N, CA, C and O atoms as a DFTB+ gen file, in Angstrom:
336 C
 N C O
     1  1     -31.098    -214.422      92.599
     2  2     -30.588    -215.688      92.112
     3  2     -30.457    -215.668      90.594
     4  3     -29.535    -216.269      90.044
     5  1     -31.374    -214.980      89.914
     6  2     -31.310    -214.902      88.458
     7  2     -30.040    -214.204      88.004
     8  3     -29.506    -214.518      86.941
     9  1     -29.547    -213.252      88.804
    10  2     -28.317    -212.549      88.449
    11  2     -27.105    -213.473      88.550
    12  3     -26.136    -213.308      87.809
    13  1     -27.156    -214.435      89.456
    14  2     -26.036    -215.364      89.628
    15  2     -25.989    -216.427      88.541
    16  3     -24.909    -216.874      88.154
    17  1     -27.144    -216.831      88.050
    18  2     -27.237    -217.898      87.058
    19  2     -28.151    -217.456      85.911
    20  3     -29.276    -217.945      85.811
    21  1     -27.700    -216.552      85.051
    22  2     -28.593    -216.024      84.009
    23  2     -29.048    -217.082      83.003
    24  3     -30.199    -217.058      82.567
    25  1     -28.171    -218.001      82.633
    26  2     -28.559    -219.033      81.658
    27  2     -29.611    -219.967      82.255
    28  3     -30.590    -220.316      81.596
    29  1     -29.399    -220.363      83.504
    30  2     -30.367    -221.235      84.177
    31  2     -31.699    -220.517      84.360
    32  3     -32.758    -221.117      84.177
    33  1     -31.651    -219.238      84.720
    34  2     -32.882    -218.463      84.892
    35  2     -33.647    -218.366      83.576
    36  3     -34.875    -218.454      83.559
    37  1     -32.919    -218.184      82.475
    38  2     -33.561    -218.086      81.164
    39  2     -34.259    -219.393      80.797
    40  3     -35.413    -219.388      80.369
    41  1     -33.550    -220.517      80.966
    42  2     -34.128    -221.825      80.641
    43  2     -35.306    -222.129      81.562
    44  3     -36.345    -222.602      81.101
    45  1     -35.156    -221.861      82.855
    46  2     -36.246    -222.119      83.801
    47  2     -37.473    -221.290      83.448
    48  3     -38.599    -221.781      83.528
    49  1     -37.263    -220.053      83.062
    50  2     -38.378    -219.195      82.664
    51  2     -39.079    -219.753      81.438
    52  3     -40.308    -219.748      81.368
    53  1     -38.303    -220.237      80.462
    54  2     -38.892    -220.799      79.245
    55  2     -39.671    -222.078      79.543
    56  3     -40.767    -222.274      79.017
    57  1     -39.116    -222.935      80.374
    58  2     -39.746    -224.222      80.667
    59  2     -40.968    -224.049      81.560
    60  3     -42.016    -224.641      81.299
    61  1     -40.845    -223.260      82.589
    62  2     -41.922    -223.136      83.568
    63  2     -43.109    -222.326      83.069
    64  3     -44.198    -222.432      83.634
    65  1     -42.934    -221.532      82.043
    66  2     -44.068    -220.764      81.541
    67  2     -44.804    -221.471      80.402
    68  3     -45.752    -220.921      79.842
    69  1     -44.377    -222.674      80.062
    70  2     -45.042    -223.443      79.009
    71  2     -46.411    -223.914      79.476
    72  3     -46.603    -224.251      80.645
    73  1     -47.346    -223.933      78.559
    74  2     -48.678    -224.429      78.855
    75  2     -48.704    -225.945      78.688
    76  3     -47.995    -226.497      77.847
    77  1     -49.508    -226.593      79.474
    78  2     -49.659    -228.042      79.352
    79  2     -50.393    -228.350      78.052
    80  3     -51.453    -227.785      77.780
    81  1     -49.830    -229.244      77.256
    82  2     -50.449    -229.618      75.986
    83  2     -50.391    -231.124      75.816
    84  3     -49.795    -231.838      76.623
    85  1     -51.012    -231.584      74.768
    86  2     -50.986    -233.007      74.439
    87  2     -49.974    -233.304      73.344
    88  3     -49.993    -234.389      72.762
    89  1     -49.088    -232.352      73.055
    90  2     -48.123    -232.528      71.965
    91  2     -47.257    -233.773      72.145
    92  3     -47.050    -234.530      71.196
    93  1     -46.757    -233.985      73.348
    94  2     -45.888    -235.140      73.579
    95  2     -46.639    -236.444      73.348
    96  3     -46.102    -237.378      72.752
    97  1     -47.875    -236.509      73.817
    98  2     -48.674    -237.720      73.617
    99  2     -48.982    -237.924      72.136
   100  3     -48.920    -239.046      71.634
   101  1     -49.311    -236.845      71.442
   102  2     -49.593    -236.944      70.007
   103  2     -48.351    -237.379      69.241
   104  3     -48.435    -238.194      68.321
   105  1     -47.198    -236.833      69.623
   106  2     -45.945    -237.213      68.973
   107  2     -45.660    -238.692      69.201
   108  3     -45.218    -239.392      68.290
   109  1     -45.915    -239.167      70.422
   110  2     -45.707    -240.572      70.755
   111  2     -46.605    -241.473      69.912
   112  3     -46.137    -242.467      69.357
   113  1     -47.894    -241.134      69.810
   114  2     -48.817    -241.941      69.006
   115  2     -48.422    -241.903      67.535
   116  3     -48.557    -242.902      66.830
   117  1     -47.941    -240.771      67.075
   118  2     -47.507    -240.661      65.689
   119  2     -46.313    -241.578      65.425
   120  3     -46.266    -242.264      64.403
   121  1     -45.349    -241.589      66.349
   122  2     -44.194    -242.479      66.202
   123  2     -44.623    -243.939      66.189
   124  3     -44.150    -244.721      65.365
   125  1     -45.523    -244.309      67.107
   126  2     -46.008    -245.687      67.142
   127  2     -46.720    -246.032      65.843
   128  3     -46.560    -247.135      65.321
   129  1     -47.507    -245.092      65.316
   130  2     -48.222    -245.333      64.066
   131  2     -47.288    -245.518      62.887
   132  3     -47.588    -246.281      61.969
   133  1     -46.149    -244.819      62.904
   134  2     -45.181    -244.951      61.820
   135  2     -44.376    -246.240      61.917
   136  3     -43.952    -246.782      60.896
   137  1     -44.163    -246.731      63.116
   138  2     -43.359    -247.945      63.307
   139  2     -44.223    -249.195      63.243
   140  3     -43.866    -250.164      62.573
   141  1     -45.339    -249.181      63.927
   142  2     -46.185    -250.370      64.031
   143  2     -47.317    -250.259      63.013
   144  3     -48.388    -249.736      63.321
   145  1     -47.074    -250.750      61.808
   146  2     -48.042    -250.646      60.716
   147  2     -48.672    -252.004      60.436
   148  3     -48.324    -253.007      61.059
   149  1     -49.595    -252.020      59.496
   150  2     -50.240    -253.274      59.107
   151  2     -49.213    -254.288      58.603
   152  3     -49.320    -255.483      58.876
   153  1     -48.227    -253.797      57.869
   154  2     -47.190    -254.677      57.336
   155  2     -46.263    -255.204      58.433
   156  3     -45.616    -256.236      58.258
   157  1     -46.198    -254.502      59.555
   158  2     -45.316    -254.909      60.648
   159  2     -46.109    -255.319      61.882
   160  3     -45.642    -255.114      63.002
   161  1     -47.274    -255.881      61.710
   162  2     -48.120    -256.199      62.858
   163  2     -47.582    -257.342      63.715
   164  3     -48.104    -257.587      64.802
   165  1     -46.561    -258.037      63.253
   166  2     -45.953    -259.101      64.068
   167  2     -44.688    -258.619      64.767
   168  3     -43.947    -259.410      65.351
   169  1     -44.457    -257.339      64.701
   170  2     -43.291    -256.751      65.339
   171  2     -43.407    -256.903      66.852
   172  3     -44.426    -256.549      67.446
   173  1     -42.358    -257.430      67.462
   174  2     -42.370    -257.621      68.914
   175  2     -42.336    -256.300      69.669
   176  3     -41.879    -255.284      69.146
   177  1     -42.821    -256.327      70.894
   178  2     -42.906    -255.118      71.711
   179  2     -41.533    -254.504      71.962
   180  3     -41.363    -253.292      71.832
   181  1     -40.560    -255.326      72.318
   182  2     -39.217    -254.817      72.608
   183  2     -38.595    -254.169      71.383
   184  3     -37.999    -253.096      71.480
   185  1     -38.732    -254.814      70.233
   186  2     -38.159    -254.269      69.001
   187  2     -38.866    -252.971      68.610
   188  3     -38.218    -252.016      68.183
   189  1     -40.184    -252.935      68.754
   190  2     -40.939    -251.724      68.439
   191  2     -40.507    -250.576      69.350
   192  3     -40.333    -249.450      68.885
   193  1     -40.335    -250.850      70.631
   194  2     -39.897    -249.811      71.564
   195  2     -38.512    -249.295      71.205
   196  3     -38.253    -248.097      71.314
   197  1     -37.617    -250.186      70.777
   198  2     -36.279    -249.756      70.364
   199  2     -36.346    -248.869      69.123
   200  3     -35.666    -247.846      69.051
   201  1     -37.160    -249.260      68.153
   202  2     -37.306    -248.451      66.941
   203  2     -37.891    -247.077      67.257
   204  3     -37.459    -246.071      66.694
   205  1     -38.859    -247.036      68.143
   206  2     -39.474    -245.764      68.524
   207  2     -38.475    -244.901      69.282
   208  3     -38.432    -243.686      69.087
   209  1     -37.685    -245.504      70.129
   210  2     -36.652    -244.762      70.853
   211  2     -35.676    -244.133      69.872
   212  3     -35.302    -242.970      70.021
   213  1     -35.262    -244.902      68.871
   214  2     -34.318    -244.395      67.874
   215  2     -34.935    -243.255      67.077
   216  3     -34.310    -242.209      66.901
   217  1     -36.146    -243.450      66.600
   218  2     -36.803    -242.397      65.814
   219  2     -37.093    -241.165      66.647
   220  3     -36.943    -240.039      66.174
   221  1     -37.501    -241.373      67.872
   222  2     -37.839    -240.249      68.737
   223  2     -36.642    -239.399      69.115
   224  3     -36.782    -238.200      69.355
   225  1     -35.476    -240.003      69.171
   226  2     -34.276    -239.272      69.568
   227  2     -33.384    -238.887      68.398
   228  3     -32.333    -238.279      68.600
   229  1     -33.781    -239.226      67.189
   230  2     -32.927    -238.932      66.039
   231  2     -32.721    -237.437      65.833
   232  3     -31.639    -237.020      65.421
   233  1     -33.740    -236.617      66.111
   234  2     -33.560    -235.172      65.942
   235  2     -32.592    -234.623      66.983
   236  3     -31.768    -233.762      66.674
   237  1     -32.689    -235.114      68.208
   238  2     -31.759    -234.665      69.248
   239  2     -30.333    -235.089      68.907
   240  3     -29.395    -234.327      69.142
   241  1     -30.156    -236.273      68.365
   242  2     -28.828    -236.734      67.970
   243  2     -28.280    -235.914      66.815
   244  3     -27.089    -235.606      66.781
   245  1     -29.141    -235.559      65.867
   246  2     -28.711    -234.740      64.730
   247  2     -28.240    -233.374      65.212
   248  3     -27.242    -232.850      64.716
   249  1     -28.946    -232.800      66.166
   250  2     -28.548    -231.505      66.725
   251  2     -27.206    -231.640      67.434
   252  3     -26.341    -230.775      67.299
   253  1     -27.032    -232.713      68.183
   254  2     -25.785    -232.923      68.920
   255  2     -24.600    -233.077      67.972
   256  3     -23.500    -232.615      68.277
   257  1     -24.811    -233.710      66.844
   258  2     -23.731    -233.915      65.871
   259  2     -23.273    -232.610      65.229
   260  3     -22.176    -232.550      64.673
   261  1     -24.093    -231.568      65.296
   262  2     -23.717    -230.284      64.711
   263  2     -22.622    -229.591      65.511
   264  3     -22.080    -228.581      65.061
   265  1     -22.290    -230.109      66.673
   266  2     -21.231    -229.538      67.488
   267  2     -21.667    -228.317      68.277
   268  3     -20.846    -227.449      68.577
   269  1     -22.942    -228.237      68.617
   270  2     -23.452    -227.116      69.391
   271  2     -23.102    -227.283      70.862
   272  3     -22.849    -228.393      71.329
   273  1     -23.091    -226.180      71.579
   274  2     -22.872    -226.255      73.022
   275  2     -24.130    -226.804      73.678
   276  3     -25.187    -226.873      73.051
   277  1     -24.009    -227.191      74.939
   278  2     -25.161    -227.747      75.656
   279  2     -26.304    -226.736      75.720
   280  3     -27.470    -227.100      75.569
   281  1     -25.966    -225.466      75.945
   282  2     -27.000    -224.421      76.015
   283  2     -27.699    -224.248      74.665
   284  3     -28.916    -224.072      74.620
   285  1     -26.940    -224.295      73.569
   286  2     -27.536    -224.164      72.237
   287  2     -28.456    -225.341      71.926
   288  3     -29.500    -225.168      71.298
   289  1     -28.067    -226.532      72.364
   290  2     -28.913    -227.713      72.155
   291  2     -30.224    -227.560      72.915
   292  3     -31.292    -227.836      72.369
   293  1     -30.153    -227.121      74.170
   294  2     -31.368    -226.929      74.967
   295  2     -32.270    -225.902      74.306
   296  3     -33.481    -226.105      74.212
   297  1     -31.689    -224.801      73.849
   298  2     -32.495    -223.756      73.208
   299  2     -33.138    -224.275      71.924
   300  3     -34.289    -223.948      71.636
   301  1     -32.411    -225.074      71.156
   302  2     -32.966    -225.629      69.914
   303  2     -34.119    -226.567      70.224
   304  3     -35.151    -226.527      69.555
   305  1     -33.948    -227.418      71.245
   306  2     -35.002    -228.357      71.608
   307  2     -36.215    -227.654      72.202
   308  3     -37.336    -228.149      72.088
   309  1     -35.999    -226.505      72.834
   310  2     -37.114    -225.730      73.372
   311  2     -37.804    -224.905      72.297
   312  3     -38.869    -224.334      72.532
   313  1     -37.196    -224.844      71.120
   314  2     -37.823    -224.121      70.022
   315  2     -37.437    -222.664      69.951
   316  3     -38.185    -221.860      69.395
   317  1     -36.285    -222.296      70.499
   318  2     -35.839    -220.907      70.456
   319  2     -35.227    -220.632      69.097
   320  3     -34.187    -221.196      68.757
   321  1     -35.867    -219.764      68.312
   322  2     -35.376    -219.432      66.983
   323  2     -34.530    -218.170      66.969
   324  3     -33.922    -217.851      65.948
   325  1     -34.480    -217.448      68.078
   326  2     -33.741    -216.200      68.137
   327  2     -32.259    -216.481      68.335
   328  3     -31.877    -217.418      69.036
   329  1     -31.434    -215.654      67.707
   330  2     -29.998    -215.750      67.904
   331  2     -29.633    -215.006      69.174
   332  3     -30.226    -213.965      69.460
   333  1     -28.680    -215.503      69.942
   334  2     -28.260    -214.834      71.180
   335  2     -27.251    -213.761      70.883
   336  3     -26.779    -213.088      71.799
């Protein structure tokens, strides 16, 4: 099957061999800490969630604006620094 779909096999191998970490949770708490501060303690839940969504996805949007292919975007988000 890997011979039929080499790109999918490569991505699946990269994703499935990752170790479970708390990085996503730490990133989430960091975003909340940057948005919901002492100065913004009256910020509503819906507005805070929208701001966090925007900040959390801004890097993915910046990558998409570079005009990369879907495979290049996936590799960038997975942290692949090697050139193909």
